[in-house]
Short mmCIF file of N, CA and C in Angstrom, two decimals:
data_model
loop_
_atom_site.label_atom_id
_atom_site.label_comp_id
_atom_site.label_asym_id
_atom_site.label_seq_id
_atom_site.Cartn_x
_atom_site.Cartn_y
_atom_site.Cartn_z
N MET A 1 62.82 86.57 116.74
CA MET A 1 64.13 86.30 116.02
C MET A 1 63.89 86.32 114.62
N ARG A 2 64.63 87.18 113.81
CA ARG A 2 64.67 87.17 112.35
C ARG A 2 65.88 86.69 111.82
N VAL A 3 65.73 85.70 110.91
CA VAL A 3 66.92 85.13 110.29
C VAL A 3 66.71 85.31 108.77
N VAL A 4 67.73 85.79 108.09
CA VAL A 4 67.71 86.08 106.62
C VAL A 4 68.83 85.32 106.06
N ILE A 5 68.60 84.41 105.14
CA ILE A 5 69.62 83.57 104.54
C ILE A 5 69.82 84.05 103.09
N SER A 6 71.05 83.73 102.49
CA SER A 6 71.32 84.18 101.17
C SER A 6 71.93 82.83 100.50
N ASN A 7 71.43 82.55 99.34
CA ASN A 7 71.87 81.29 98.72
C ASN A 7 73.16 81.69 97.86
N SER A 8 73.41 83.01 97.77
CA SER A 8 74.43 83.30 96.84
C SER A 8 75.60 83.99 97.56
N SER A 9 75.67 83.92 98.96
CA SER A 9 76.75 84.48 99.84
C SER A 9 77.93 83.66 99.83
N GLY A 10 77.94 82.44 99.47
CA GLY A 10 79.05 81.65 99.49
C GLY A 10 79.36 81.01 100.91
N VAL A 11 78.52 81.34 101.93
CA VAL A 11 78.62 80.99 103.30
C VAL A 11 77.48 79.94 103.42
N PRO A 12 77.69 78.68 103.98
CA PRO A 12 76.83 77.56 104.14
C PRO A 12 75.55 78.07 104.91
N ILE A 13 74.48 77.66 104.66
CA ILE A 13 73.16 78.14 105.43
C ILE A 13 73.19 77.84 106.69
N TYR A 14 73.65 76.72 107.19
CA TYR A 14 73.73 76.47 108.57
C TYR A 14 74.60 77.46 109.40
N GLU A 15 75.75 77.95 108.69
CA GLU A 15 76.64 78.98 109.14
C GLU A 15 75.94 80.25 109.22
N GLN A 16 75.23 80.64 108.37
CA GLN A 16 74.40 81.94 108.29
C GLN A 16 73.56 81.97 109.38
N ILE A 17 72.74 80.80 109.65
CA ILE A 17 71.85 80.81 110.81
C ILE A 17 72.52 80.99 112.07
N LYS A 18 73.63 80.25 112.16
CA LYS A 18 74.47 80.38 113.49
C LYS A 18 74.87 81.67 113.75
N GLN A 19 75.49 82.29 112.71
CA GLN A 19 76.04 83.61 112.88
C GLN A 19 74.97 84.61 113.23
N GLN A 20 73.73 84.56 112.74
CA GLN A 20 72.68 85.48 113.10
C GLN A 20 72.23 85.27 114.46
N VAL A 21 72.11 83.99 114.90
CA VAL A 21 71.69 83.75 116.22
C VAL A 21 72.72 84.28 117.19
N VAL A 22 73.98 83.90 116.98
CA VAL A 22 75.06 84.36 117.86
C VAL A 22 75.05 85.97 117.97
N ALA A 23 74.82 86.65 116.89
CA ALA A 23 74.78 88.21 116.92
C ALA A 23 73.63 88.67 117.70
N ALA A 24 72.41 87.94 117.60
CA ALA A 24 71.31 88.37 118.31
C ALA A 24 71.56 88.23 119.79
N ILE A 25 72.34 87.03 120.26
CA ILE A 25 72.58 86.76 121.46
C ILE A 25 73.40 87.79 122.08
N LEU A 26 74.55 88.23 121.28
CA LEU A 26 75.67 89.13 121.88
C LEU A 26 75.09 90.51 121.81
N THR A 27 74.12 90.82 121.14
CA THR A 27 73.44 92.19 121.24
C THR A 27 72.34 92.20 122.28
N GLY A 28 72.05 91.16 122.72
CA GLY A 28 70.95 91.03 123.82
C GLY A 28 69.51 91.05 123.20
N ASP A 29 69.45 90.89 121.77
CA ASP A 29 68.10 90.68 121.27
C ASP A 29 67.53 89.39 121.62
N LEU A 30 68.40 88.35 122.00
CA LEU A 30 68.00 87.05 122.44
C LEU A 30 68.61 86.92 123.84
N PRO A 31 67.90 87.35 124.88
CA PRO A 31 68.63 87.26 126.23
C PRO A 31 68.47 85.82 126.68
N ALA A 32 69.26 85.65 127.81
CA ALA A 32 69.37 84.31 128.30
C ALA A 32 67.95 83.78 128.70
N GLY A 33 67.81 82.46 128.47
CA GLY A 33 66.50 81.81 128.77
C GLY A 33 65.48 81.88 127.60
N SER A 34 65.82 82.83 126.58
CA SER A 34 64.91 82.91 125.50
C SER A 34 64.93 81.58 124.65
N PRO A 35 63.76 81.13 124.27
CA PRO A 35 63.62 79.86 123.41
C PRO A 35 63.93 80.37 121.88
N LEU A 36 64.62 79.47 121.21
CA LEU A 36 64.91 79.69 119.82
C LEU A 36 63.64 78.97 119.13
N PRO A 37 63.42 79.55 117.80
CA PRO A 37 62.27 78.72 117.09
C PRO A 37 62.49 77.25 117.07
N SER A 38 61.56 76.47 116.99
CA SER A 38 61.64 75.03 116.81
C SER A 38 62.49 74.77 115.60
N LEU A 39 63.30 73.57 115.52
CA LEU A 39 64.03 73.12 114.33
C LEU A 39 63.08 73.14 113.17
N ARG A 40 61.96 72.59 113.19
CA ARG A 40 60.88 72.40 112.15
C ARG A 40 60.40 73.74 111.75
N ALA A 41 60.09 74.64 112.75
CA ALA A 41 59.41 75.94 112.25
C ALA A 41 60.49 76.81 111.60
N LEU A 42 61.71 76.83 112.11
CA LEU A 42 62.70 77.59 111.44
C LEU A 42 62.96 76.99 110.05
N ALA A 43 63.17 75.65 109.90
CA ALA A 43 63.42 75.23 108.55
C ALA A 43 62.19 75.45 107.56
N ARG A 44 61.00 75.42 108.13
CA ARG A 44 59.97 75.72 107.29
C ARG A 44 59.84 77.25 106.88
N ASP A 45 60.16 78.11 107.92
CA ASP A 45 60.23 79.57 107.65
C ASP A 45 61.29 79.85 106.52
N LEU A 46 62.42 79.30 106.65
CA LEU A 46 63.59 79.56 105.77
C LEU A 46 63.65 78.76 104.49
N ARG A 47 62.69 77.82 104.40
CA ARG A 47 62.59 76.84 103.35
C ARG A 47 63.84 76.14 103.19
N VAL A 48 64.39 75.47 104.20
CA VAL A 48 65.60 74.75 104.16
C VAL A 48 65.31 73.43 104.91
N SER A 49 66.16 72.45 104.90
CA SER A 49 65.94 71.23 105.46
C SER A 49 66.16 71.35 106.98
N VAL A 50 65.42 70.38 107.60
CA VAL A 50 65.56 70.34 109.15
C VAL A 50 67.04 69.92 109.48
N ILE A 51 67.66 69.16 108.56
CA ILE A 51 69.16 68.80 108.81
C ILE A 51 69.89 70.19 108.87
N THR A 52 69.76 71.03 108.16
CA THR A 52 70.31 72.41 108.14
C THR A 52 70.15 73.09 109.49
N THR A 53 69.03 73.25 109.87
CA THR A 53 68.70 73.84 111.14
C THR A 53 69.32 73.09 112.27
N THR A 54 69.30 71.83 112.29
CA THR A 54 69.78 70.91 113.37
C THR A 54 71.20 71.16 113.41
N ARG A 55 71.95 71.29 112.38
CA ARG A 55 73.29 71.54 112.25
C ARG A 55 73.72 72.69 112.98
N ALA A 56 72.87 73.84 112.68
CA ALA A 56 73.22 75.12 113.19
C ALA A 56 72.94 75.02 114.61
N TYR A 57 71.90 74.56 115.26
CA TYR A 57 71.54 74.64 116.51
C TYR A 57 72.68 73.66 117.29
N ASN A 58 73.03 72.63 116.80
CA ASN A 58 74.06 71.69 117.49
C ASN A 58 75.39 72.44 117.56
N ASP A 59 75.81 73.16 116.59
CA ASP A 59 76.94 74.17 116.54
C ASP A 59 76.83 75.13 117.62
N LEU A 60 75.61 75.82 117.76
CA LEU A 60 75.43 76.85 118.83
C LEU A 60 75.65 76.14 120.22
N ALA A 61 74.96 74.99 120.44
CA ALA A 61 75.15 74.16 121.69
C ALA A 61 76.56 73.91 122.00
N ARG A 62 77.30 73.34 121.04
CA ARG A 62 78.56 73.00 121.19
C ARG A 62 79.48 74.07 121.58
N GLU A 63 79.20 75.34 121.15
CA GLU A 63 79.94 76.52 121.29
C GLU A 63 79.45 77.19 122.61
N GLY A 64 78.42 76.60 123.27
CA GLY A 64 77.87 77.29 124.43
C GLY A 64 77.01 78.40 124.49
N TYR A 65 76.39 78.55 123.43
CA TYR A 65 75.52 79.73 123.18
C TYR A 65 73.97 79.30 123.56
N VAL A 66 73.64 78.07 123.41
CA VAL A 66 72.33 77.57 123.73
C VAL A 66 72.44 76.19 124.28
N THR A 67 71.34 75.67 124.92
CA THR A 67 71.22 74.29 125.36
C THR A 67 70.11 73.80 124.62
N ASN A 68 70.22 72.58 124.21
CA ASN A 68 69.11 71.82 123.56
C ASN A 68 68.47 70.81 124.57
N VAL A 69 67.17 71.15 124.90
CA VAL A 69 66.53 70.28 125.86
C VAL A 69 65.61 69.31 125.12
N GLN A 70 65.89 68.03 125.33
CA GLN A 70 65.09 67.11 124.53
C GLN A 70 63.59 67.18 124.64
N GLY A 71 62.80 67.32 123.60
CA GLY A 71 61.39 67.52 123.71
C GLY A 71 60.85 68.80 124.06
N LYS A 72 61.79 69.62 124.42
CA LYS A 72 61.36 71.07 124.89
C LYS A 72 61.70 72.12 123.84
N GLY A 73 63.02 71.88 123.32
CA GLY A 73 63.54 72.99 122.47
C GLY A 73 64.91 73.42 122.82
N SER A 74 65.31 74.60 122.24
CA SER A 74 66.58 75.05 122.43
C SER A 74 66.51 76.54 123.15
N TYR A 75 67.35 76.77 124.01
CA TYR A 75 67.15 77.87 124.86
C TYR A 75 68.56 78.75 125.01
N VAL A 76 68.57 79.97 124.98
CA VAL A 76 69.72 80.75 125.25
C VAL A 76 70.37 80.64 126.43
N LEU A 77 71.61 80.28 126.54
CA LEU A 77 72.47 80.12 127.92
C LEU A 77 72.80 81.51 128.37
N PRO A 78 72.88 81.82 129.60
CA PRO A 78 73.54 82.98 130.18
C PRO A 78 74.82 83.12 129.63
N ARG A 79 75.23 84.42 129.36
CA ARG A 79 76.67 84.67 128.94
C ARG A 79 77.17 85.73 129.87
N SER A 80 78.48 85.43 130.31
CA SER A 80 79.09 86.38 131.20
C SER A 80 79.56 87.49 130.35
N PRO A 81 79.72 88.81 130.96
CA PRO A 81 79.92 89.90 130.30
C PRO A 81 81.39 89.74 129.68
N GLU A 82 82.30 89.11 130.24
CA GLU A 82 83.69 88.93 129.88
C GLU A 82 83.65 88.12 128.63
N LEU A 83 82.89 86.99 128.54
CA LEU A 83 82.82 86.13 127.30
C LEU A 83 82.15 86.95 126.19
N VAL A 84 81.24 87.72 126.42
CA VAL A 84 80.59 88.55 125.31
C VAL A 84 81.60 89.54 124.81
N ARG A 85 82.27 90.24 125.79
CA ARG A 85 83.41 91.13 125.29
C ARG A 85 84.45 90.40 124.37
N GLU A 86 84.94 89.34 124.92
CA GLU A 86 86.02 88.51 124.26
C GLU A 86 85.43 88.02 122.92
N GLN A 87 84.30 87.72 122.73
CA GLN A 87 83.79 87.26 121.39
C GLN A 87 83.67 88.53 120.44
N LEU A 88 83.26 89.66 121.02
CA LEU A 88 83.10 90.93 120.19
C LEU A 88 84.43 91.27 119.83
N LEU A 89 85.35 91.21 120.62
CA LEU A 89 86.85 91.62 120.45
C LEU A 89 87.27 90.77 119.32
N ARG A 90 87.18 89.38 119.30
CA ARG A 90 87.59 88.58 118.26
C ARG A 90 86.87 88.89 116.87
N GLU A 91 85.59 89.32 116.92
CA GLU A 91 85.01 89.70 115.73
C GLU A 91 85.64 91.02 115.24
N VAL A 92 85.99 91.96 116.17
CA VAL A 92 86.48 93.22 115.55
C VAL A 92 87.84 93.02 114.96
N GLU A 93 88.57 92.00 115.73
CA GLU A 93 90.08 91.82 115.14
C GLU A 93 89.94 91.18 113.84
N GLU A 94 88.91 90.32 113.56
CA GLU A 94 88.79 89.64 112.27
C GLU A 94 88.48 90.70 111.25
N ALA A 95 87.51 91.55 111.61
CA ALA A 95 87.07 92.51 110.62
C ALA A 95 88.19 93.58 110.30
N LEU A 96 88.98 93.97 111.31
CA LEU A 96 90.13 94.89 111.01
C LEU A 96 91.22 94.08 110.25
N SER A 97 91.44 92.91 110.52
CA SER A 97 92.49 92.25 109.61
C SER A 97 92.00 92.19 108.26
N ALA A 98 90.77 91.89 107.92
CA ALA A 98 90.24 91.88 106.60
C ALA A 98 90.42 93.33 106.00
N ALA A 99 90.09 94.27 106.86
CA ALA A 99 90.27 95.75 106.18
C ALA A 99 91.77 96.09 105.96
N VAL A 100 92.71 95.62 106.83
CA VAL A 100 94.05 95.82 106.56
C VAL A 100 94.52 95.14 105.29
N ARG A 101 94.03 93.95 105.09
CA ARG A 101 94.39 93.27 103.96
C ARG A 101 94.00 93.98 102.69
N ARG A 102 92.70 94.40 102.61
CA ARG A 102 92.19 95.21 101.48
C ARG A 102 92.90 96.50 101.35
N ALA A 103 93.22 97.13 102.51
CA ALA A 103 94.01 98.45 102.41
C ALA A 103 95.35 98.17 101.73
N ARG A 104 96.06 97.25 102.19
CA ARG A 104 97.36 96.83 101.44
C ARG A 104 97.11 96.59 100.06
N THR A 105 96.12 95.79 99.54
CA THR A 105 95.84 95.51 98.18
C THR A 105 95.60 96.94 97.49
N ALA A 106 94.91 97.90 98.07
CA ALA A 106 94.66 99.12 97.48
C ALA A 106 95.79 100.16 97.61
N GLY A 107 97.01 99.71 98.29
CA GLY A 107 98.06 100.51 98.35
C GLY A 107 97.93 101.66 99.38
N LEU A 108 97.05 101.54 100.37
CA LEU A 108 96.90 102.62 101.29
C LEU A 108 98.03 102.62 102.27
N SER A 109 98.45 103.69 102.65
CA SER A 109 99.51 103.87 103.69
C SER A 109 98.85 103.78 105.05
N ARG A 110 99.68 103.53 106.04
CA ARG A 110 99.12 103.52 107.49
C ARG A 110 98.40 104.66 107.88
N GLU A 111 98.96 105.80 107.50
CA GLU A 111 98.31 107.13 107.80
C GLU A 111 96.91 107.21 107.13
N GLU A 112 96.87 106.71 105.88
CA GLU A 112 95.45 106.72 105.22
C GLU A 112 94.54 105.91 105.93
N LEU A 113 94.93 104.73 106.45
CA LEU A 113 94.18 103.82 106.96
C LEU A 113 93.80 104.31 108.34
N VAL A 114 94.66 105.05 109.09
CA VAL A 114 94.18 105.50 110.44
C VAL A 114 93.26 106.67 110.16
N GLU A 115 93.46 107.38 109.13
CA GLU A 115 92.46 108.61 108.91
C GLU A 115 91.12 107.99 108.65
N ILE A 116 91.09 106.87 107.88
CA ILE A 116 89.70 106.33 107.60
C ILE A 116 89.06 105.94 109.01
N LEU A 117 89.87 105.15 109.74
CA LEU A 117 89.38 104.58 111.09
C LEU A 117 88.95 105.80 111.90
N ASP A 118 89.77 106.89 111.99
CA ASP A 118 89.44 108.03 112.71
C ASP A 118 88.03 108.65 112.33
N ARG A 119 87.89 108.76 110.91
CA ARG A 119 86.68 109.22 110.42
C ARG A 119 85.46 108.46 110.72
N LEU A 120 85.56 107.01 110.64
CA LEU A 120 84.62 106.05 110.93
C LEU A 120 84.10 106.24 112.55
N LEU A 121 85.18 106.28 113.36
CA LEU A 121 84.92 106.46 114.71
C LEU A 121 84.04 107.73 114.99
N GLU A 122 84.49 108.89 114.42
CA GLU A 122 83.78 110.15 114.56
C GLU A 122 82.43 110.10 114.09
N LEU A 123 82.15 109.37 112.93
CA LEU A 123 80.73 109.28 112.46
C LEU A 123 79.96 108.30 113.35
N SER A 124 80.52 107.42 113.92
CA SER A 124 79.81 106.52 114.91
C SER A 124 79.29 107.26 116.12
N LYS A 125 80.00 108.41 116.56
CA LYS A 125 79.58 109.11 117.63
C LYS A 125 78.42 109.96 117.33
N GLU A 126 78.17 110.36 116.09
CA GLU A 126 77.22 111.27 115.63
C GLU A 126 75.82 110.39 115.39
N GLY A 127 76.00 109.12 115.03
CA GLY A 127 74.88 108.38 114.57
C GLY A 127 74.35 107.54 115.80
#
């Protein structure tokens, strides 16, 4: 698992870690049962405090993505396809909401926005 953090993104580091682990779980890069790096190893690799990695892992456990086994580490929990789809749907809705807000700020019409979406969908078929 590769985690890349940015000190200038405006997103807290623990949240960046959590988001990247969730993405890896949802895409299947981290399948059920996979161990996460130890808190100390991840903190060392990212050059952050153990408190930061602990917060990210605790959030992941609270949200049902991983289980923290005392003395053993953290492991990815099984995800039902329905839950994965629901999570991805929520992320798509958030991204589209942000795109609609930006489109309104730019003065784009509904037709222009739909045209952009259609073009992006067409490009995604090719790639």
